[in-house]
Amino acid sequence: MIHRSRLLAVALTGTALLAACGGSDGDPGAATATIAAGAAAAGTQAGGPGGAGTMQHRLVRAADAPMVLSGTEGIALIDVRTPEEFAEGHLDGATLIDYNAPGFAEQVAELDRSVPYFVYCRSGNRSAGAVAVMAGLGFETVYELDGGILAWAAAGNAVVR
């Protein structure tokens, strides 16, 4: 069960995350942010129990995503769409964890926080929420697909069914 203080921390972290993803600091390919401010404002550690306290987050353009995926050792792909959307097509090797399903945060909490993750959804809204949850749980490195699988496919990248 997630306590109110944890929900507040996740909400504030998400707000900080969304604000941080708005710019690119000179790199048109990605925005990078260290997440801690929102959870600190809520009086909790960004990393949560046992967490490192900050998370490296990188918003990745679809055109650059294959290079990130092939160049990041041990990266795990997380699709946060519905099972129906996943069945229509997903990135090869992705694991489905439905963002809108009950128990999403609990499922994510069972993942290894030290593994780098690549998170995506349909267009980028649910993945932003998922990344905020991951920040609140103390994940170390998360890449988020800018524009979701729609941008991925539009860039000519492969989708499997």
mmCIF file of N, CA, C and O in Angstrom, residues 22-78:
data_model
loop_
_atom_site.group_PDB
_atom_site.id
_atom_site.type_symbol
_atom_site.label_atom_id
_atom_site.label_comp_id
_atom_site.label_asym_id
_atom_site.label_seq_id
_atom_site.Cartn_x
_atom_site.Cartn_y
_atom_site.Cartn_z
ATOM 1 N N GLY A 22 11.259 19.655 -20.270
ATOM 2 C CA GLY A 22 10.860 20.645 -21.247
ATOM 3 C C GLY A 22 11.995 21.200 -22.067
ATOM 4 O O GLY A 22 11.806 21.629 -23.186
ATOM 5 N N GLY A 23 13.206 21.202 -21.571
ATOM 6 C CA GLY A 23 14.336 21.781 -22.300
ATOM 7 C C GLY A 23 15.351 20.733 -22.633
ATOM 8 O O GLY A 23 15.258 19.605 -22.215
ATOM 9 N N SER A 24 16.355 21.164 -23.422
ATOM 10 C CA SER A 24 17.341 20.173 -23.828
ATOM 11 C C SER A 24 18.768 20.621 -23.574
ATOM 12 O O SER A 24 19.690 19.926 -23.935
ATOM 13 N N ASP A 25 18.975 21.776 -22.959
ATOM 14 C CA ASP A 25 20.312 22.240 -22.609
ATOM 15 C C ASP A 25 21.296 22.119 -23.760
ATOM 16 O O ASP A 25 22.415 21.656 -23.604
ATOM 17 N N GLY A 26 20.838 22.487 -24.967
ATOM 18 C CA GLY A 26 21.743 22.498 -26.103
ATOM 19 C C GLY A 26 21.822 21.192 -26.853
ATOM 20 O O GLY A 26 22.365 21.132 -27.927
ATOM 21 N N ASP A 27 21.304 20.103 -26.326
ATOM 22 C CA ASP A 27 21.323 18.828 -27.028
ATOM 23 C C ASP A 27 19.926 18.566 -27.554
ATOM 24 O O ASP A 27 19.033 18.220 -26.785
ATOM 25 N N PRO A 28 19.680 18.731 -28.838
ATOM 26 C CA PRO A 28 18.337 18.524 -29.354
ATOM 27 C C PRO A 28 17.880 17.079 -29.274
ATOM 28 O O PRO A 28 16.720 16.794 -29.439
ATOM 29 N N GLY A 29 18.777 16.165 -28.994
ATOM 30 C CA GLY A 29 18.431 14.752 -28.954
ATOM 31 C C GLY A 29 17.894 14.264 -27.634
ATOM 32 O O GLY A 29 17.253 13.241 -27.577
ATOM 33 N N ALA A 30 18.146 14.973 -26.554
ATOM 34 C CA ALA A 30 17.726 14.452 -25.264
ATOM 35 C C ALA A 30 17.737 15.529 -24.205
ATOM 36 O O ALA A 30 18.468 16.494 -24.294
ATOM 37 N N ALA A 31 16.907 15.324 -23.215
ATOM 38 C CA ALA A 31 16.921 16.167 -22.035
ATOM 39 C C ALA A 31 17.298 15.266 -20.869
ATOM 40 O O ALA A 31 16.815 14.157 -20.763
ATOM 41 N N THR A 32 18.182 15.710 -20.013
ATOM 42 C CA THR A 32 18.606 14.924 -18.868
ATOM 43 C C THR A 32 18.248 15.673 -17.597
ATOM 44 O O THR A 32 18.402 16.875 -17.530
ATOM 45 N N ALA A 33 17.774 14.957 -16.607
ATOM 46 C CA ALA A 33 17.396 15.583 -15.353
ATOM 47 C C ALA A 33 17.775 14.682 -14.197
ATOM 48 O O ALA A 33 17.727 13.471 -14.308
ATOM 49 N N THR A 34 18.149 15.272 -13.098
ATOM 50 C CA THR A 34 18.351 14.533 -11.869
ATOM 51 C C THR A 34 17.150 14.825 -10.989
ATOM 52 O O THR A 34 16.852 15.977 -10.712
ATOM 53 N N ILE A 35 16.452 13.786 -10.591
ATOM 54 C CA ILE A 35 15.204 13.928 -9.868
ATOM 55 C C ILE A 35 15.475 13.835 -8.370
ATOM 56 O O ILE A 35 15.974 12.845 -7.898
ATOM 57 N N ALA A 36 15.148 14.864 -7.637
ATOM 58 C CA ALA A 36 15.235 14.840 -6.183
ATOM 59 C C ALA A 36 14.395 15.934 -5.569
ATOM 60 O O ALA A 36 13.873 15.774 -4.483
ATOM 61 N N ALA A 37 14.241 17.056 -6.237
ATOM 62 C CA ALA A 37 13.604 18.232 -5.662
ATOM 63 C C ALA A 37 12.176 17.977 -5.224
ATOM 64 O O ALA A 37 11.770 18.389 -4.142
ATOM 65 N N GLY A 38 11.368 17.316 -6.046
ATOM 66 C CA GLY A 38 9.964 17.108 -5.703
ATOM 67 C C GLY A 38 9.790 16.283 -4.450
ATOM 68 O O GLY A 38 8.991 16.608 -3.590
ATOM 69 N N ALA A 39 10.550 15.215 -4.314
ATOM 70 C CA ALA A 39 10.431 14.379 -3.136
ATOM 71 C C ALA A 39 10.970 15.096 -1.903
ATOM 72 O O ALA A 39 10.432 14.949 -0.817
ATOM 73 N N ALA A 40 12.025 15.889 -2.083
ATOM 74 C CA ALA A 40 12.565 16.639 -0.956
ATOM 75 C C ALA A 40 11.531 17.622 -0.441
ATOM 76 O O ALA A 40 11.385 17.818 0.766
ATOM 77 N N ALA A 41 10.780 18.230 -1.354
ATOM 78 C CA ALA A 41 9.753 19.177 -0.948
ATOM 79 C C ALA A 41 8.655 18.487 -0.152
ATOM 80 O O ALA A 41 7.994 19.099 0.672
ATOM 81 N N ALA A 42 8.457 17.194 -0.392
ATOM 82 C CA ALA A 42 7.441 16.446 0.328
ATOM 83 C C ALA A 42 7.975 15.894 1.643
ATOM 84 O O ALA A 42 7.259 15.237 2.377
ATOM 85 N N GLY A 43 9.237 16.134 1.942
ATOM 86 C CA GLY A 43 9.817 15.676 3.191
ATOM 87 C C GLY A 43 10.249 14.231 3.166
ATOM 88 O O GLY A 43 10.337 13.593 4.201
ATOM 89 N N THR A 44 10.494 13.685 1.975
ATOM 90 C CA THR A 44 10.944 12.304 1.867
ATOM 91 C C THR A 44 12.174 12.252 0.987
ATOM 92 O O THR A 44 12.478 13.192 0.283
ATOM 93 N N GLN A 45 12.861 11.126 1.006
ATOM 94 C CA GLN A 45 13.983 10.929 0.095
ATOM 95 C C GLN A 45 13.428 10.611 -1.278
ATOM 96 O O GLN A 45 12.451 9.882 -1.406
ATOM 97 N N ALA A 46 14.049 11.129 -2.323
ATOM 98 C CA ALA A 46 13.613 10.802 -3.675
ATOM 99 C C ALA A 46 13.748 9.310 -3.928
ATOM 100 O O ALA A 46 12.993 8.738 -4.678
ATOM 101 N N GLY A 47 14.722 8.709 -3.305
ATOM 102 C CA GLY A 47 14.956 7.296 -3.525
ATOM 103 C C GLY A 47 14.049 6.397 -2.733
ATOM 104 O O GLY A 47 14.007 5.216 -2.970
ATOM 105 N N GLY A 48 13.304 6.941 -1.799
ATOM 106 C CA GLY A 48 12.451 6.113 -0.975
ATOM 107 C C GLY A 48 13.303 5.216 -0.094
ATOM 108 O O GLY A 48 14.509 5.387 0.020
ATOM 109 N N PRO A 49 12.680 4.232 0.525
ATOM 110 C CA PRO A 49 13.419 3.328 1.388
ATOM 111 C C PRO A 49 14.504 2.589 0.625
ATOM 112 O O PRO A 49 14.227 1.932 -0.359
ATOM 113 N N GLY A 50 15.715 2.758 1.038
ATOM 114 C CA GLY A 50 16.829 2.058 0.427
ATOM 115 C C GLY A 50 17.280 2.639 -0.892
ATOM 116 O O GLY A 50 18.153 2.106 -1.539
ATOM 117 N N GLY A 51 16.667 3.747 -1.313
ATOM 118 C CA GLY A 51 16.996 4.330 -2.605
ATOM 119 C C GLY A 51 18.230 5.196 -2.535
ATOM 120 O O GLY A 51 18.689 5.588 -1.468
ATOM 121 N N ALA A 52 18.758 5.547 -3.685
ATOM 122 C CA ALA A 52 19.980 6.332 -3.759
ATOM 123 C C ALA A 52 19.725 7.811 -3.536
ATOM 124 O O ALA A 52 20.642 8.555 -3.260
ATOM 125 N N GLY A 53 18.457 8.265 -3.650
ATOM 126 C CA GLY A 53 18.151 9.660 -3.411
ATOM 127 C C GLY A 53 18.011 10.479 -4.676
ATOM 128 O O GLY A 53 17.342 11.480 -4.679
ATOM 129 N N THR A 54 18.597 10.073 -5.784
ATOM 130 C CA THR A 54 18.434 10.765 -7.052
ATOM 131 C C THR A 54 18.329 9.734 -8.162
ATOM 132 O O THR A 54 18.748 8.593 -8.003
ATOM 133 N N MET A 55 17.785 10.182 -9.273
ATOM 134 C CA MET A 55 17.665 9.291 -10.416
ATOM 135 C C MET A 55 18.103 10.054 -11.653
ATOM 136 O O MET A 55 17.714 11.195 -11.846
ATOM 137 N N GLN A 56 18.900 9.423 -12.477
ATOM 138 C CA GLN A 56 19.268 10.004 -13.757
ATOM 139 C C GLN A 56 18.162 9.660 -14.754
ATOM 140 O O GLN A 56 17.844 8.492 -14.942
ATOM 141 N N HIS A 57 17.583 10.678 -15.345
ATOM 142 C CA HIS A 57 16.507 10.510 -16.308
ATOM 143 C C HIS A 57 16.924 11.154 -17.617
ATOM 144 O O HIS A 57 17.408 12.280 -17.623
ATOM 145 N N ARG A 58 16.725 10.432 -18.699
ATOM 146 C CA ARG A 58 17.037 10.985 -20.013
ATOM 147 C C ARG A 58 15.852 10.769 -20.937
ATOM 148 O O ARG A 58 15.404 9.634 -21.130
ATOM 149 N N LEU A 59 15.339 11.862 -21.487
ATOM 150 C CA LEU A 59 14.281 11.809 -22.482
ATOM 151 C C LEU A 59 14.965 11.610 -23.826
ATOM 152 O O LEU A 59 15.798 12.422 -24.237
ATOM 153 N N VAL A 60 14.633 10.512 -24.521
ATOM 154 C CA VAL A 60 15.342 10.108 -25.730
ATOM 155 C C VAL A 60 14.432 10.226 -26.950
ATOM 156 O O VAL A 60 13.318 9.687 -26.952
ATOM 157 N N ARG A 61 14.921 10.901 -27.994
ATOM 158 C CA ARG A 61 14.181 10.977 -29.253
ATOM 159 C C ARG A 61 14.150 9.604 -29.901
ATOM 160 O O ARG A 61 15.099 8.816 -29.780
ATOM 161 N N ALA A 62 13.069 9.343 -30.637
ATOM 162 C CA ALA A 62 12.910 8.045 -31.300
ATOM 163 C C ALA A 62 14.054 7.753 -32.258
ATOM 164 O O ALA A 62 14.505 6.609 -32.363
ATOM 165 N N ALA A 63 14.548 8.774 -32.936
ATOM 166 C CA ALA A 63 15.651 8.574 -33.884
ATOM 167 C C ALA A 63 16.937 8.140 -33.177
ATOM 168 O O ALA A 63 17.766 7.437 -33.758
ATOM 169 N N ASP A 64 17.104 8.538 -31.923
ATOM 170 C CA ASP A 64 18.309 8.207 -31.157
ATOM 171 C C ASP A 64 18.143 6.956 -30.294
ATOM 172 O O ASP A 64 19.125 6.420 -29.777
ATOM 173 N N ALA A 65 16.910 6.483 -30.140
ATOM 174 C CA ALA A 65 16.629 5.385 -29.217
ATOM 175 C C ALA A 65 17.356 4.087 -29.559
ATOM 176 O O ALA A 65 17.887 3.436 -28.653
ATOM 177 N N PRO A 66 17.425 3.655 -30.836
ATOM 178 C CA PRO A 66 18.147 2.409 -31.107
ATOM 179 C C PRO A 66 19.609 2.452 -30.640
ATOM 180 O O PRO A 66 20.140 1.460 -30.139
ATOM 181 N N MET A 67 20.243 3.612 -30.783
ATOM 182 C CA MET A 67 21.625 3.751 -30.338
ATOM 183 C C MET A 67 21.714 3.649 -28.810
ATOM 184 O O MET A 67 22.620 3.009 -28.274
ATOM 185 N N VAL A 68 20.760 4.244 -28.106
ATOM 186 C CA VAL A 68 20.733 4.154 -26.645
ATOM 187 C C VAL A 68 20.521 2.708 -26.222
ATOM 188 O O VAL A 68 21.208 2.194 -25.331
ATOM 189 N N LEU A 69 19.585 2.033 -26.865
ATOM 190 C CA LEU A 69 19.287 0.644 -26.509
ATOM 191 C C LEU A 69 20.475 -0.280 -26.764
ATOM 192 O O LEU A 69 20.785 -1.137 -25.937
ATOM 193 N N SER A 70 21.146 -0.098 -27.888
ATOM 194 C CA SER A 70 22.280 -0.979 -28.202
ATOM 195 C C SER A 70 23.535 -0.592 -27.424
ATOM 196 O O SER A 70 24.411 -1.427 -27.220
ATOM 197 N N GLY A 71 23.609 0.646 -26.980
ATOM 198 C CA GLY A 71 24.806 1.119 -26.305
ATOM 199 C C GLY A 71 24.747 1.138 -24.790
ATOM 200 O O GLY A 71 25.695 1.568 -24.138
ATOM 201 N N THR A 72 23.639 0.678 -24.216
ATOM 202 C CA THR A 72 23.491 0.688 -22.765
ATOM 203 C C THR A 72 23.449 -0.744 -22.259
ATOM 204 O O THR A 72 22.458 -1.458 -22.453
ATOM 205 N N GLU A 73 24.525 -1.150 -21.610
ATOM 206 C CA GLU A 73 24.644 -2.526 -21.130
ATOM 207 C C GLU A 73 23.570 -2.850 -20.093
ATOM 208 O O GLU A 73 23.338 -2.096 -19.152
ATOM 209 N N GLY A 74 22.900 -3.974 -20.292
ATOM 210 C CA GLY A 74 21.930 -4.474 -19.327
ATOM 211 C C GLY A 74 20.610 -3.731 -19.299
ATOM 212 O O GLY A 74 19.823 -3.944 -18.375
ATOM 213 N N ILE A 75 20.329 -2.896 -20.292
ATOM 214 C CA ILE A 75 19.101 -2.105 -20.277
ATOM 215 C C ILE A 75 17.879 -3.007 -20.422
ATOM 216 O O ILE A 75 17.901 -3.984 -21.169
ATOM 217 N N ALA A 76 16.825 -2.682 -19.680
ATOM 218 C CA ALA A 76 15.567 -3.421 -19.725
ATOM 219 C C ALA A 76 14.478 -2.512 -20.268
ATOM 220 O O ALA A 76 14.385 -1.354 -19.873
ATOM 221 N N LEU A 77 13.653 -3.033 -21.161
ATOM 222 C CA LEU A 77 12.570 -2.266 -21.774
ATOM 223 C C LEU A 77 11.262 -2.508 -21.034
ATOM 224 O O LEU A 77 10.893 -3.665 -20.803
ATOM 225 N N ILE A 78 10.588 -1.410 -20.689
ATOM 226 C CA ILE A 78 9.308 -1.499 -20.003
ATOM 227 C C ILE A 78 8.259 -0.762 -20.826
ATOM 228 O O ILE A 78 8.377 0.438 -21.065
#
